[in-house]
Every structure is written in C-alpha cells, then in structure tokens.
C-alpha cells in the first residue's frame, strides 16, 4: 500500500520552481530508509495539516477561539460523529485526558481505569494534578482490555469502603489500548453500561482511536457514543497533526454538568491559545475527507506487514495481538542490540516475569513506507 | 517605517510560480486596511516563523525535546542574553508564568506583584492552580510600575503576620507593564535588589519585553539578569510567533533549586509537546537576526504614530505614557461607538473613577502598517 | 456583673473532700489578677464544657460520629436555630471556614469577602488550600463591615472579566467583624439579598457570632438564616469550649449541593475524630441553657467596662466602636510599653497611616472578671 | 493481666463523696461486659489522659503552642526516643500521616508503600490532598510487611519511567501493619537502608507502634530512628488518648528540609489548636511512666488471650499471625451472624478469594478486660 503523504501539488511546484518548498515534502525526494519506530509522535506533521496552518495564517481574527475556523469545529465534528458535540482543542493528549477527567471527578473522587492506562503511567501525574488529588484506581488485565467482572468487583470493593475511600466518579478506557489491542464494540458497550448503571460517566482515551476504527471498520459514532462513551480525548498528533488533540463531549445528561465552565478550566491550565485557529485548522485538516482514518489505516497496514514478516522469523514472540499500529515483540537480547546498533529507534518495555529476551515496541505511522518495513525485516532476518 | 514582514523570497516565488504560496504572504497582496487593534495576539504569525516551522517538519526526530532544533535553544538564548540560561518552551504566556512561579513558590507561600499584573487579572487563576493554592499579594501603583517603598512596606507587613500569613517567596514584575509603561532599568534593579535582600527570587513577565527593550534601547541582558531578574517568561506570540513562549532561567544560586525537576512540572501540566521542534523552531526564528526586536520596534513606532495623531485631537486623553505598543485612550462615548461601528476592534477598559468617557486600549504589532494607523486616525478625526 | 464560671457543685465538693478537683476551678480559689487580653482563645475551657467531656468519656461507643451524643447535634442546633440544619463539628475555626467554602466554591472560582476577613489574613492560606487554589477577592471597608454598593461593584467588575477571572461563587461575611464591629441585621440581609440575586450562597464566619447576638439582642435564627445566611462557621472555642467549632448548614436549595459528600471532605482533611463524641459534647454543653450566649454577654460587658474606663482617659483613642468583645485602642507608645512591662498580654496591630502611637487590641472572654478589668484600667491610669 | 485503668484515688473519692466523679471511672463500677471489638478507637480515653487535660485547664496561657506544657514535648519525646526530635501534635492519625508526607514529597512526586497501608485505603485520599496530587505507589505483600526485593524492583521500574513517572520521594511503612503483623527490627532496617541508598526518607505510620514495641520488647529508639526511620506518625488515640497524635521528626540531614515551615503546613490545614496545651497534655500523660506501652502491652495480652481461645475452636482460621492487638479471623458465616446478633461489634473484611466464610477483625485495647475476652470466647464456643 502506498503512502498517503504524497503531494502532487508540491511535486508540481518543485518542478517549476526548481527548489523544494520547505515542509511540503515529496516522499519521492527522500530515498533514505526511515528507521524510527519509537512512536507515532516522532513523525513530521502530514502535509495537509501544514497546509491548513498556512491557510489559517491569514490576517487578523478574533483570538481565544472566536474565529471562523474554530467555530466550525463543533459542526464538523458533529458531522463526523453524527451527533451533537462540544469540541475543545488542546495541544497534547495529556492535557486532553486531564482536563476531561477534571470535569467529571471531584477532588475527593477517583477514576477507574486499566493498569496499563496512559493516564496512570505516562503523564507524570497530570490527571491527579488537574483533578486536585483525586486518585486513579487501577484494575489489572491480560492485555489492556478491562474485564467487566473485574470492573464490577472493583466498583463493589471501593463502595464498601464508605467514606474512607474516594468514590469512583469516572471510568476511563483506552481504545486502542496501550498494549496495541482493540476492544470489540460490544465489549466497550458492556463496560459503559456497567458504569452508567452506577451513575458513572465514561471517558475514552482516543489517542489511537483512529487506528481502532480502521481495524474495526466501524464508524466514529459506533466506536464512541453509540457504545456508551460520554467524553472522548480525540487524538490528532499521532495520526498526522503537528500538535493537536481535542476534548470532545457527546452532549447528554451526564456531560452537561461537566461542560459547565469547561473553558475556564482550559484557560486556568494555560491551554487556551490566543491564536486558536492554528489548533483548529489542524483538526479540520485531519477530518477532511477522512484523512485521519486513512493515515491510520495505512499505519495499521504497515504494522501488519511487520507482523507478517516477524511470523516468519523463528526467534521472536509476539505476546499481544497486533490490532492497531503498535507491535510488541519479545526478541533475543542480541538481536535487540544489533537493531539499535543499526540505527533503529524503539522502546524497550520491561520484560514480563519468566521470559528471556527483551520486550520491545515498534510503532508505525502514516509516515512509515513499505520499503521502511522491508528494510527493518531484512535487518531482523540478518 | 516600513513593515518588516516583506519576504523577498516569497515575492520571487510568486512571480515564478504564478500562484501565492500558502501562508507566505506578501503584504503587497493585501490592500485591505487592518482594523483589529484589540491585541497583539490577533495577528498572524510572521512569515519567518511559519517558514521555520515548515523547515522543522523534516523527517523523524526524537520527540520530547530531544531533537537538534530544541538542543540549540539554550545555546542560542545564551548568545542573545549573554549568559548561561536554561530554556523551556511552552505554548502560552499563562503557562510560562504559572510554571515559573510554581518552581519558585511553595504551596503555602505567596507571590508579590503589582495590582495590574496579568497573573492576577487575566489568567483565570492559573498561577494559583499551578502553585497549588499559593496566593498573589498585590500592591497598587499609579501606572503598573511597582514602587520600592510600597514593596518594602508590603514585605514588612506580611512578615509581621508570622505563620498566619503565607511567606512571600517570589517577586513578579511585568516589563512592559499592563498599562503600557516601561520601567527604567535602574528601577528594575532597585526592586530586584530589595527582593534579593529578602532572599526572594525575581520573575519577570516578559510578554512584551521586546517592546520594552526596543523602547529602552538596551540589550536583552541589561533588561533582565543584569538588572537582577532570575527567571523570565519570554514572550514570542505577541511579537510574531504562532504560539511560542519560553521559561528562561538565568542560572544562579537562586534558580538552581527551581530548575530541579522543572521538566517534570511541564510534563505534569500537559505542556510537553511530543513534536517539540515546532515550538523551538518558532523561538529560534524570532531570535534570528533580532527579528523579535525588529518586529517590536516596528510595533512601538506604529504606537507612537497613533499617539502623535491623537495628540492633535482635542477630545481624547491619554492617561498613561505610551512606552511600548499599547495605547490607552479615554475617548468620548460617541467616538468609541463610531469606531466600533466602523469595524474597529479594541478593548474597553473599566473607566477610572470620576472620569467621563470610555477608556479603551489600542495595541499595535509587527502586522500594523502606517496606512492602517493613518486610516484609524482619519476615522477618529471624522 | 459576676463571672459565670462559678461552680457551686465544685465548691461543695471541695469542702467535703478537702482537695481541689482538677479542672473544676472555683474562682474563689484564685485571687491572681488575670492579665492576658491577647485573645479570647487564651482562656481555659469553661467548667461546663470540661464536665461534659468527662461525662462523654463513658464506655465504648461507635466511632466516627455514630454515637448518641453526636446524633443529637442536628436536633439540638435545630432547636437553637429554629430550622432544619446539618451540623459538622470540627476542631478549629480555620477548618470550619475552609471546609465550608470548599463545598461552595469550585477550584476555578472565587470568594468575595472583606479585606479584614480572617480567612484572608490569619489562616495561612487554608481556604485557598481547601478550595484547591480558588481565590479570595477582597473589598476594603471602613470598619470591617462590607458596603453593599462596593459589593455590587466588585461583582460587576469581576463578571466583566469573562473567563479571564475566576467567578465569584460565595460571599463570606464575618459577624462580629475582625475590627470588633457588629452588622445590624438589615445590613446582613441586604448583602445576602445581593448575593442570592447573583446565585451566590452566603457563608458567615461566626467565630464571635455569640458576641454579636448578645449585642444585638436578637435570636440565633434572626442573626443567621433569617437574614439570608446559608452556611455558618459556628464558633465555640472563643466562648468557652476547649476546642470545638462546627460547620452549620441551613438546609435549602443553595446548600443541598454543598452538603453532598461533605463528610468525605472532612475525612479527607484529617478532621474526622474517631472519638467524635468529645467534640460534640463540648458543643452541646455550650448550647445548654444558652451558656454560649451568657459567656459572650459577660465578655461583652467586660469589654464595655474597659471602654467606659478608657473614655475617661485622655491619652487614648478608640478608632472603632466596640460592639463585641474586642477593643481596639490607639495608645501612646510609652503606655503600651508600660502595660507590656507590667505583664499584660495583647496584640499590637499595624498602626494606620498618619496616626501616632500604637494600635493595640484587647479581648475579653467569659474568663475576664470585673476585678481584672479594673486592674487593667488602674494600670493604664497610672 | 489486670487492667491498667483502675484508679485508686477515684475509688477513695467515691467512697467519701458518695458520688462518682465524672470520667474518672472505676472499673469496679461497671459489671457490664464490653462487646465492642470494632477498633481501638472506640474506647474511652484512659483516666490519666483525662486528668491531664483537667490539670491543663488552668488559667490563661499563650495560645498556638507557646505554653509551658507544649514546650516540654520536644524534651520529653527526646527522652523517650533518646535523640533530638521535633514534635508536632495533631488531632488525628490521618492528619499526622498526611502532614508528614507533604513535607517529604513534592506535588509531582510519589510515595512508596504497602498495598494495605492506611494512607492508601482508609484516609479518603487525605495524603494525596495534602501532597497536592502526589501519588501513592503500592506494592503487594503477603501480610502487610513489605519485601525488600519487591521494593528494589518497584524503585527500579519507577525510575525507568524517567519524567513520565512521578519520582518516589518517600517510603512509608506501617508498624504494626494493617494486618496486625509486626516487622522484625532488622527488616525495618533493611528497607530503610534501601530507601536511604536512593536518597529517599522513611516515614513510619506508628498508629499502633506501641503494640509493636510491646511485642518486640525493644526500645522506642530501636523501633524507629535506630532502624532508619526519619519521621514518625506517633499514635496516641489508639492507646488511650482522647484525640492526640503527633508528627515526630528525628532530626537529621534528611529531615531538616522537611522541618522548614512545618508549622505553616499545620496552620494551613486547620490543624493548629489555639489551646494547644490540651493536645500536648494528652501526649505527655501517655508518655508518663510508659503508660502508652503499658496500655498496649495489655491490649496485646488480651489479643493473645483471644488467639489462644480461638485456637481451641475448630471452625475458625487465623490467616495472619497476631503480633499486636488486631486479630483477623475467618469464621463461618453463621457464627459471624450470631456474634453480631449477640451485640458484638467488629469489622467484616472482604474475604480473600477461594475462602469460604467471612473474614472479620477483632481489636483489643487498654479497655478490654479478661472477662470481656472470656465472654467473647464463650459466645463463639456456643
């Protein structure tokens, strides 16, 4: 499958001007093999996003979100998600998660989430900061996907603590999960139903939601509110933006209280851009013509290409099913060192107990091409 | 004085390609009069900044600031400020101020500042949030510039409160002030000396520092650390960036403790960009060839042009000396309504006691041209 | 007027047993002149309170407030205040004020209060801590009593700030005020009406409410909810308790949301006593037979005795009307030094501008006897 | 072993006066069997403590800890612990734990503790509140006693997270543990050594330290600082006080920074009593003649009496060794119901997986007499 980052207009421009227009890269220009599989946030922004920011850099407009570009966000996201939404762009996923949770949970409350959740492992305590000390109560799982019975048990044990235990006031799920797995929609719906049964709203960390939607072949609505999700952290940076995420509220009885004063929370955390159109423009560019989903479908395909290749290699194991764009591999230490020496970038995960070798993670993005995957597989085979 | 936003390269490009390159605007293209004087953050980003972001969109680099562009920040700022600095880019001035203060002040402490300070009036309580409840203790002044005797009295009265009063652990000054005035450097130095005498570090809100430097004709070093400033909120967005500010620590005994774990504070507040090079690139573009100072010198000149014109108009008063790029005008209500009706944007400030008419604020930027000023003055005269 | 701390039962006991029962003091026992006028919290607990704690020390009872003594609090306070209340005992006034405000104000909000308020001057930032960074917005006044026009102006200016300014979500008044003055009830009612007009609930810091009620000759109901007060910090320690205060909610539409999870807030701040009956017993002892009001009426009388005496002294001024149990005196420095040298304890207040001499504060309590006042006046006359 | 709450002086007094002196109970007076085994905080205060509070109710003294009684705390605790200490009395264990940890851990930091720790299970999130959002990182254990290898692993995994994970800045151990077990001193020393190796100070939750000391037969110094403990939450309420705990700092290089401004933290949380002598008096009464240890030795003995009796009963299991004053019993549901019906009070703990019956907890105190234990055992046997 070819890369979606080609830009025929840029190519044309180059031919005529004889010089490369900064940033609007033509992949034909670079023959270099791309070796950075550390994350989907190491890539550049995709050209459509950069162009949109250029177009947005047009004259004076009201600041603080009161501009034409920003105003279309609710409408456009509403189209894509097929329901009434309120959209609040912010610059990082950490800010999106933390702001969303702070609007759902009192300082004396708690959030229920999987043990692997990004909010509990990779955000330096940001959710607890924004929530003024509220706790994260975590449940272990086999592969990042929360089990409904474990959820019921967790809710019951916590409630038994009476006033000695912070009350659980939000459920936070991650789709696709931090272990690269994807919940089937009925499973999301089941967990949301249990939460709602307990008057608990549901937040979805959708940093890689687009990868999950691409995998499931469902609609954005089916992946979220139709399955019971109340608030979504919409991830843009990992599927092509420069820096753009959004807190998306699906307007209903559970979210109305959370929406109150939400803009004050954003301003108070230093996350309100004066030139907000530059955030909004990136998001609109991603939604345009489903670019966000195309970018992620491509990333998923590249991930499967890697998986197919690895399956032919005897020495490695794949502890989790690769259902998105993250591939977890347990490889012999020697192979891992050789890959690193060859210039490949990837994270080494703490190896599970009783396993020899090193657990590493490879991540693909819209920027990963077939030749890059093939080169990686060749290196591994060697 | 001509506008510094011309771009001969863009002009060349346009001539050759026959089409306007998105975002790299040629001011010759637009004849429209610009009427938005509401703030210096309504303007577009200046072309050099947008170009720099385009160049930064180049292949995969390490995320989280571990990229070549970001690594040059300390060196480049060090050159400009002629001393050892640690630079931390963030996306808004509110975040810069709040993060800086949180590293200087314990949750049980307090910050001393002027009554007009942005941190106490326009940041929705962000400093108090980041400082976990620490207080702002404000001193009134005639025009935004703190008086040393008032400062000594404020420190003394607070200390007399013993443990009943949060101890003042930082002094925050604004240069240029919120009322558009500029401290003379000996005055900054005097206030910093009093602070240091009390073991209190000094933070400078430099959202419009470039305007002050342009007015004073001093060096960045003289405007800051040589006058006793320990930490600076470096403002980029108001002098041409898309969205870029930085917390700049001047490394010394007072700032070493504050530097500890500063990156953790940034991450924890959701302000760490994965693609950090896009923040850094904007800052480096502004420092390049003193563009930040040129942009602000131009803005100041446009402001003086407005002031000169207003002085010829009988019906308005200028309550504060215009020393930067903000002009405060008390104008008859009727004139104010007419300006608004004519499409001009500006803030209406609460009018001081015992004054008739409305206090408004006009702000110029690098994007304000002589013809825009003249059109405004014509409208006022009419 | 005699002291109410006589205890005929103790006297009888002493006669029969030939030994003094620890703590149940007979004032006839002590001839020593009492010289500590620093505060009404330097006195011992009054005998009825100590006896009540002894009686409460009876066998095992459920902890955490689930005991017979604690359960009668709502009923007993309900009788005294003639309405439905929810009462939450805590050990300090700072905790009562801070907990009450934290239930009314969001972290991104603000409290409106007088510049002299205890919450803003003497609680080390506790309200801001409990409210997670919410701000106190203060209004100046002549004598601690808020002016309704200043209040309307303060509300209007703050609202004009839009999302840049934390919204005022509670009004906190102090009765009697920190300057020893007492609001007339119609004035309290007026301020409460303005607050309610803006959907803002009213908190009353009633650390010295009993002194105000004694002065006004009104009922507790008239002093509080009938005048519009929604939540009261009931002060016990200053009118005879060992250490006992309470947050008293007058149950209505404004307070129902604040009551939600209030016990969780108390537990979370370390203020929930396992042996809660010892807190409750003190409060019930104070309410019994109106002891709290009798103690305060006596304190007020002793304060008036001081005032009458001081009026005969040429060299001192009384800048505020003494309407409770606090007397503010501007006395010549020499006199102040002599009083201190003679063993008298009192606070020296920062002297107002342009006044010579020192501003001191004398405070009376149930423990102040006529002979103690007379001795003080003699010392001053000498 | 006889109960230490007899009071021959009270008995004498009763005989002579013909009436019972409130609070100074003679156990001969009550024949009623005591059935409340829910906690050691359901008991009354022991007589010596109540007497001490009576004696402290003596005239006017300076408030805020500046009184003779309070000043002796450091000296007296210094004697008992055989080293230089700084003692800060507070009213609850939750406040002691939370204040201590807030002085050791930055808001962006974390505390390492056992999964069973009171701070993480029974304090409604108070530590997180006082620490402004810092996290508790918990390690599972078999019986509440942390394993050194698990500790090393926990430290290593957390450090690998770099700035994505809050840095562990304190270790909190509980002695005796929440499961009623007692660490051997070399085990405490080992854990402290690992912590100090990582520049991490050690906090000990000593709510039941006296029970542990009684069990170990060691000195207070050996149980704490000689084993590496830096800060202690000294528990008084469970061994005889009305309501009194203390944060005890063992003065050394690790604790000096934490001591800075500690009183401000106390005031700011509403935990500074104006009549502080009433807190101090309770603590001094407990230390007097080792009363705290005698009370706990008695409680331990009563617990062993229960254990000995239960061992003769076929139908119950004791999942944890009873090394203090808490006995955990897994009993058949029917027996548990019968005990409850017979008026016995006790907590039902969540039963471990795969076990039939109910896990309950019985707690003894200084107030538990041999006849009370025997009656309980009879009831169980029946």
PDB file of C-alpha atoms in Angstrom, chain C residues 9 13 16-25 34 36 39-47 50-51 53-64 91-92 94-95 98 118 122-132 236-238 240-243 264-265 267-275 277-278 282 347 366-367, chain D residues 9 13 16-25 34 36 39-47 50-51 53-64 91-92 94-95 98 118 122-132 236-238 240-243 264-265 267-275 277-278 282 347 366-367:
ATOM      1  CA  UNK C   9     -21.097  21.968  92.964  1.00  0.00           C
ATOM      2  CA  UNK C  13     -17.093  19.020  96.535  1.00  0.00           C
ATOM      3  CA  UNK C  16     -16.206  17.843 101.554  1.00  0.00           C
ATOM      4  CA  UNK C  17     -13.169  16.221 100.042  1.00  0.00           C
ATOM      5  CA  UNK C  18     -10.597  18.682 101.177  1.00  0.00           C
ATOM      6  CA  UNK C  19      -8.958  18.678  97.807  1.00  0.00           C
ATOM      7  CA  UNK C  20      -9.473  20.616  94.597  1.00  0.00           C
ATOM      8  CA  UNK C  21     -10.948  18.553  91.815  1.00  0.00           C
ATOM      9  CA  UNK C  22      -8.669  19.038  88.889  1.00  0.00           C
ATOM     10  CA  UNK C  23     -10.082  21.371  86.339  1.00  0.00           C
ATOM     11  CA  UNK C  24     -13.308  22.251  88.002  1.00  0.00           C
ATOM     12  CA  UNK C  25     -11.985  25.501  89.224  1.00  0.00           C
ATOM     13  CA  UNK C  34      -5.706  37.914  85.011  1.00  0.00           C
ATOM     14  CA  UNK C  36      -3.939  38.112  79.317  1.00  0.00           C
ATOM     15  CA  UNK C  39      -7.339  36.827  72.606  1.00  0.00           C
ATOM     16  CA  UNK C  40     -10.459  35.003  73.628  1.00  0.00           C
ATOM     17  CA  UNK C  41      -8.694  31.755  72.859  1.00  0.00           C
ATOM     18  CA  UNK C  42      -6.116  32.001  75.647  1.00  0.00           C
ATOM     19  CA  UNK C  43      -8.669  31.225  78.318  1.00  0.00           C
ATOM     20  CA  UNK C  44      -9.293  27.799  79.738  1.00  0.00           C
ATOM     21  CA  UNK C  45     -12.361  25.888  78.718  1.00  0.00           C
ATOM     22  CA  UNK C  46     -15.300  26.726  80.900  1.00  0.00           C
ATOM     23  CA  UNK C  47     -16.241  24.145  83.529  1.00  0.00           C
ATOM     24  CA  UNK C  50     -14.938  20.077  80.744  1.00  0.00           C
ATOM     25  CA  UNK C  51     -17.658  18.308  82.701  1.00  0.00           C
ATOM     26  CA  UNK C  53     -16.294  15.829  78.152  1.00  0.00           C
ATOM     27  CA  UNK C  54     -15.902  13.863  81.351  1.00  0.00           C
ATOM     28  CA  UNK C  55     -19.435  12.547  81.015  1.00  0.00           C
ATOM     29  CA  UNK C  56     -18.785  11.686  77.398  1.00  0.00           C
ATOM     30  CA  UNK C  57     -15.821   9.556  78.405  1.00  0.00           C
ATOM     31  CA  UNK C  58     -18.191   6.750  79.159  1.00  0.00           C
ATOM     32  CA  UNK C  59     -17.656   3.294  77.777  1.00  0.00           C
ATOM     33  CA  UNK C  60     -17.357   2.301  74.187  1.00  0.00           C
ATOM     34  CA  UNK C  61     -19.401   3.918  71.514  1.00  0.00           C
ATOM     35  CA  UNK C  62     -19.322   3.741  67.766  1.00  0.00           C
ATOM     36  CA  UNK C  63     -16.668   5.973  66.380  1.00  0.00           C
ATOM     37  CA  UNK C  64     -16.857   8.428  63.509  1.00  0.00           C
ATOM     38  CA  UNK C  91     -11.707  21.328  65.890  1.00  0.00           C
ATOM     39  CA  UNK C  92     -10.720  24.809  64.627  1.00  0.00           C
ATOM     40  CA  UNK C  94      -9.869  27.699  60.242  1.00  0.00           C
ATOM     41  CA  UNK C  95     -11.028  24.187  59.406  1.00  0.00           C
ATOM     42  CA  UNK C  98     -12.110  26.301  54.850  1.00  0.00           C
ATOM     43  CA  UNK C 118      -9.843  36.168  58.991  1.00  0.00           C
ATOM     44  CA  UNK C 122      -4.962  34.811  59.594  1.00  0.00           C
ATOM     45  CA  UNK C 123      -5.402  31.319  58.220  1.00  0.00           C
ATOM     46  CA  UNK C 124      -2.099  30.857  56.429  1.00  0.00           C
ATOM     47  CA  UNK C 125      -3.865  30.299  53.130  1.00  0.00           C
ATOM     48  CA  UNK C 126      -6.015  27.453  54.438  1.00  0.00           C
ATOM     49  CA  UNK C 127      -9.122  28.440  52.462  1.00  0.00           C
ATOM     50  CA  UNK C 128      -7.121  28.514  49.232  1.00  0.00           C
ATOM     51  CA  UNK C 129      -5.653  25.107  50.135  1.00  0.00           C
ATOM     52  CA  UNK C 130      -9.023  23.503  50.830  1.00  0.00           C
ATOM     53  CA  UNK C 131     -10.528  25.167  47.751  1.00  0.00           C
ATOM     54  CA  UNK C 132      -7.654  23.912  45.592  1.00  0.00           C
ATOM     55  CA  UNK C 236     -17.233  27.512  70.214  1.00  0.00           C
ATOM     56  CA  UNK C 237     -13.620  27.855  71.257  1.00  0.00           C
ATOM     57  CA  UNK C 238     -13.812  31.579  71.856  1.00  0.00           C
ATOM     58  CA  UNK C 240     -15.861  28.588  76.364  1.00  0.00           C
ATOM     59  CA  UNK C 241     -15.028  25.350  74.566  1.00  0.00           C
ATOM     60  CA  UNK C 242     -11.712  23.557  74.817  1.00  0.00           C
ATOM     61  CA  UNK C 243     -11.562  23.119  71.045  1.00  0.00           C
ATOM     62  CA  UNK C 264     -15.822  12.962  52.729  1.00  0.00           C
ATOM     63  CA  UNK C 265     -14.269  16.428  52.682  1.00  0.00           C
ATOM     64  CA  UNK C 267     -12.323  12.894  56.463  1.00  0.00           C
ATOM     65  CA  UNK C 268     -10.034  13.865  53.612  1.00  0.00           C
ATOM     66  CA  UNK C 269      -8.661  16.817  55.551  1.00  0.00           C
ATOM     67  CA  UNK C 270      -7.853  14.767  58.624  1.00  0.00           C
ATOM     68  CA  UNK C 271     -10.594  16.463  60.606  1.00  0.00           C
ATOM     69  CA  UNK C 272     -12.792  13.488  61.392  1.00  0.00           C
ATOM     70  CA  UNK C 273     -12.276  12.443  65.008  1.00  0.00           C
ATOM     71  CA  UNK C 274     -12.627   8.766  65.772  1.00  0.00           C
ATOM     72  CA  UNK C 275     -13.897   9.695  69.245  1.00  0.00           C
ATOM     73  CA  UNK C 277     -18.354  12.484  70.986  1.00  0.00           C
ATOM     74  CA  UNK C 278     -15.690  14.630  72.616  1.00  0.00           C
ATOM     75  CA  UNK C 282     -18.430  20.464  74.021  1.00  0.00           C
ATOM     76  CA  UNK C 347      -1.686  42.181  70.204  1.00  0.00           C
ATOM     77  CA  UNK C 366     -16.100  34.620  79.874  1.00  0.00           C
ATOM     78  CA  UNK C 367     -12.937  34.296  81.956  1.00  0.00           C
TER      79      UNK C 367
ATOM     80  CA  UNK D   9      -7.696   7.719  94.052  1.00  0.00           C
ATOM     81  CA  UNK D  13     -13.014   9.863  96.279  1.00  0.00           C
ATOM     82  CA  UNK D  16     -16.051   9.787 100.576  1.00  0.00           C
ATOM     83  CA  UNK D  17     -18.269  11.924  98.370  1.00  0.00           C
ATOM     84  CA  UNK D  18     -20.891   9.411  97.632  1.00  0.00           C
ATOM     85  CA  UNK D  19     -20.962  10.304  94.020  1.00  0.00           C
ATOM     86  CA  UNK D  20     -18.995   9.198  91.003  1.00  0.00           C
ATOM     87  CA  UNK D  21     -16.595  11.810  89.738  1.00  0.00           C
ATOM     88  CA  UNK D  22     -17.399  12.219  86.116  1.00  0.00           C
ATOM     89  CA  UNK D  23     -14.991  10.470  83.889  1.00  0.00           C
ATOM     90  CA  UNK D  24     -12.687   9.057  86.443  1.00  0.00           C
ATOM     91  CA  UNK D  25     -14.206   5.673  86.162  1.00  0.00           C
ATOM     92  CA  UNK D  34     -17.745  -4.906  76.837  1.00  0.00           C
ATOM     93  CA  UNK D  36     -17.147  -3.592  71.083  1.00  0.00           C
ATOM     94  CA  UNK D  39     -11.460  -0.845  66.759  1.00  0.00           C
ATOM     95  CA  UNK D  40      -9.097   0.505  69.362  1.00  0.00           C
ATOM     96  CA  UNK D  41     -10.577   3.928  68.770  1.00  0.00           C
ATOM     97  CA  UNK D  42     -13.981   3.134  70.186  1.00  0.00           C
ATOM     98  CA  UNK D  43     -12.747   3.078  73.743  1.00  0.00           C
ATOM     99  CA  UNK D  44     -12.903   5.988  76.104  1.00  0.00           C
ATOM    100  CA  UNK D  45      -9.782   7.954  76.887  1.00  0.00           C
ATOM    101  CA  UNK D  46      -7.889   6.434  79.760  1.00  0.00           C
ATOM    102  CA  UNK D  47      -8.170   8.234  83.095  1.00  0.00           C
ATOM    103  CA  UNK D  50      -8.494  12.931  81.122  1.00  0.00           C
ATOM    104  CA  UNK D  51      -6.846  14.012  84.348  1.00  0.00           C
ATOM    105  CA  UNK D  53      -6.484  17.619  80.412  1.00  0.00           C
ATOM    106  CA  UNK D  54      -8.156  18.746  83.607  1.00  0.00           C
ATOM    107  CA  UNK D  55      -4.847  19.930  85.004  1.00  0.00           C
ATOM    108  CA  UNK D  56      -4.094  21.700  81.750  1.00  0.00           C
ATOM    109  CA  UNK D  57      -7.313  23.650  82.044  1.00  0.00           C
ATOM    110  CA  UNK D  58      -5.596  26.048  84.321  1.00  0.00           C
ATOM    111  CA  UNK D  59      -5.736  29.750  83.752  1.00  0.00           C
ATOM    112  CA  UNK D  60      -4.644  31.642  80.723  1.00  0.00           C
ATOM    113  CA  UNK D  61      -1.640  30.628  78.742  1.00  0.00           C
ATOM    114  CA  UNK D  62      -0.266  31.737  75.428  1.00  0.00           C
ATOM    115  CA  UNK D  63      -2.048  30.050  72.579  1.00  0.00           C
ATOM    116  CA  UNK D  64      -0.637  28.403  69.495  1.00  0.00           C
ATOM    117  CA  UNK D  91      -5.610  15.573  66.399  1.00  0.00           C
ATOM    118  CA  UNK D  92      -5.866  12.569  64.026  1.00  0.00           C
ATOM    119  CA  UNK D  94      -4.772  10.908  59.093  1.00  0.00           C
ATOM    120  CA  UNK D  95      -3.562  14.457  59.674  1.00  0.00           C
ATOM    121  CA  UNK D  98      -0.682  13.481  55.537  1.00  0.00           C
ATOM    122  CA  UNK D 118      -3.868   3.016  55.884  1.00  0.00           C
ATOM    123  CA  UNK D 122      -8.667   4.437  54.838  1.00  0.00           C
ATOM    124  CA  UNK D 123      -7.901   8.134  54.656  1.00  0.00           C
ATOM    125  CA  UNK D 124     -10.274   9.190  51.901  1.00  0.00           C
ATOM    126  CA  UNK D 125      -7.387  10.467  49.802  1.00  0.00           C
ATOM    127  CA  UNK D 126      -6.058  12.779  52.519  1.00  0.00           C
ATOM    128  CA  UNK D 127      -2.374  12.155  51.716  1.00  0.00           C
ATOM    129  CA  UNK D 128      -2.958  12.987  48.057  1.00  0.00           C
ATOM    130  CA  UNK D 129      -4.830  16.135  49.125  1.00  0.00           C
ATOM    131  CA  UNK D 130      -2.096  17.341  51.469  1.00  0.00           C
ATOM    132  CA  UNK D 131       0.585  16.419  48.902  1.00  0.00           C
ATOM    133  CA  UNK D 132      -1.283  18.303  46.192  1.00  0.00           C
ATOM    134  CA  UNK D 236      -1.898   8.233  70.842  1.00  0.00           C
ATOM    135  CA  UNK D 237      -5.606   7.840  70.265  1.00  0.00           C
ATOM    136  CA  UNK D 238      -5.481   4.075  69.947  1.00  0.00           C
ATOM    137  CA  UNK D 240      -5.509   5.764  75.480  1.00  0.00           C
ATOM    138  CA  UNK D 241      -5.749   9.356  74.374  1.00  0.00           C
ATOM    139  CA  UNK D 242      -8.976  11.208  73.736  1.00  0.00           C
ATOM    140  CA  UNK D 243      -7.671  12.581  70.450  1.00  0.00           C
ATOM    141  CA  UNK D 264       2.865  26.724  58.409  1.00  0.00           C
ATOM    142  CA  UNK D 265       1.639  23.455  56.896  1.00  0.00           C
ATOM    143  CA  UNK D 267      -1.810  26.033  60.370  1.00  0.00           C
ATOM    144  CA  UNK D 268      -2.748  25.935  56.704  1.00  0.00           C
ATOM    145  CA  UNK D 269      -4.614  22.663  57.150  1.00  0.00           C
ATOM    146  CA  UNK D 270      -6.661  23.931  60.076  1.00  0.00           C
ATOM    147  CA  UNK D 271      -4.827  21.653  62.490  1.00  0.00           C
ATOM    148  CA  UNK D 272      -3.263  24.229  64.770  1.00  0.00           C
ATOM    149  CA  UNK D 273      -5.195  24.367  68.033  1.00  0.00           C
ATOM    150  CA  UNK D 274      -5.360  27.702  69.765  1.00  0.00           C
ATOM    151  CA  UNK D 275      -5.487  25.887  73.108  1.00  0.00           C
ATOM    152  CA  UNK D 277      -1.947  22.527  75.684  1.00  0.00           C
ATOM    153  CA  UNK D 278      -4.919  20.182  75.589  1.00  0.00           C
ATOM    154  CA  UNK D 282      -2.663  14.049  76.428  1.00  0.00           C
ATOM    155  CA  UNK D 347     -15.435  -5.162  61.101  1.00  0.00           C
ATOM    156  CA  UNK D 366      -6.378  -0.959  77.178  1.00  0.00           C
ATOM    157  CA  UNK D 367     -10.106  -1.012  77.880  1.00  0.00           C
TER     158      UNK D 367
END
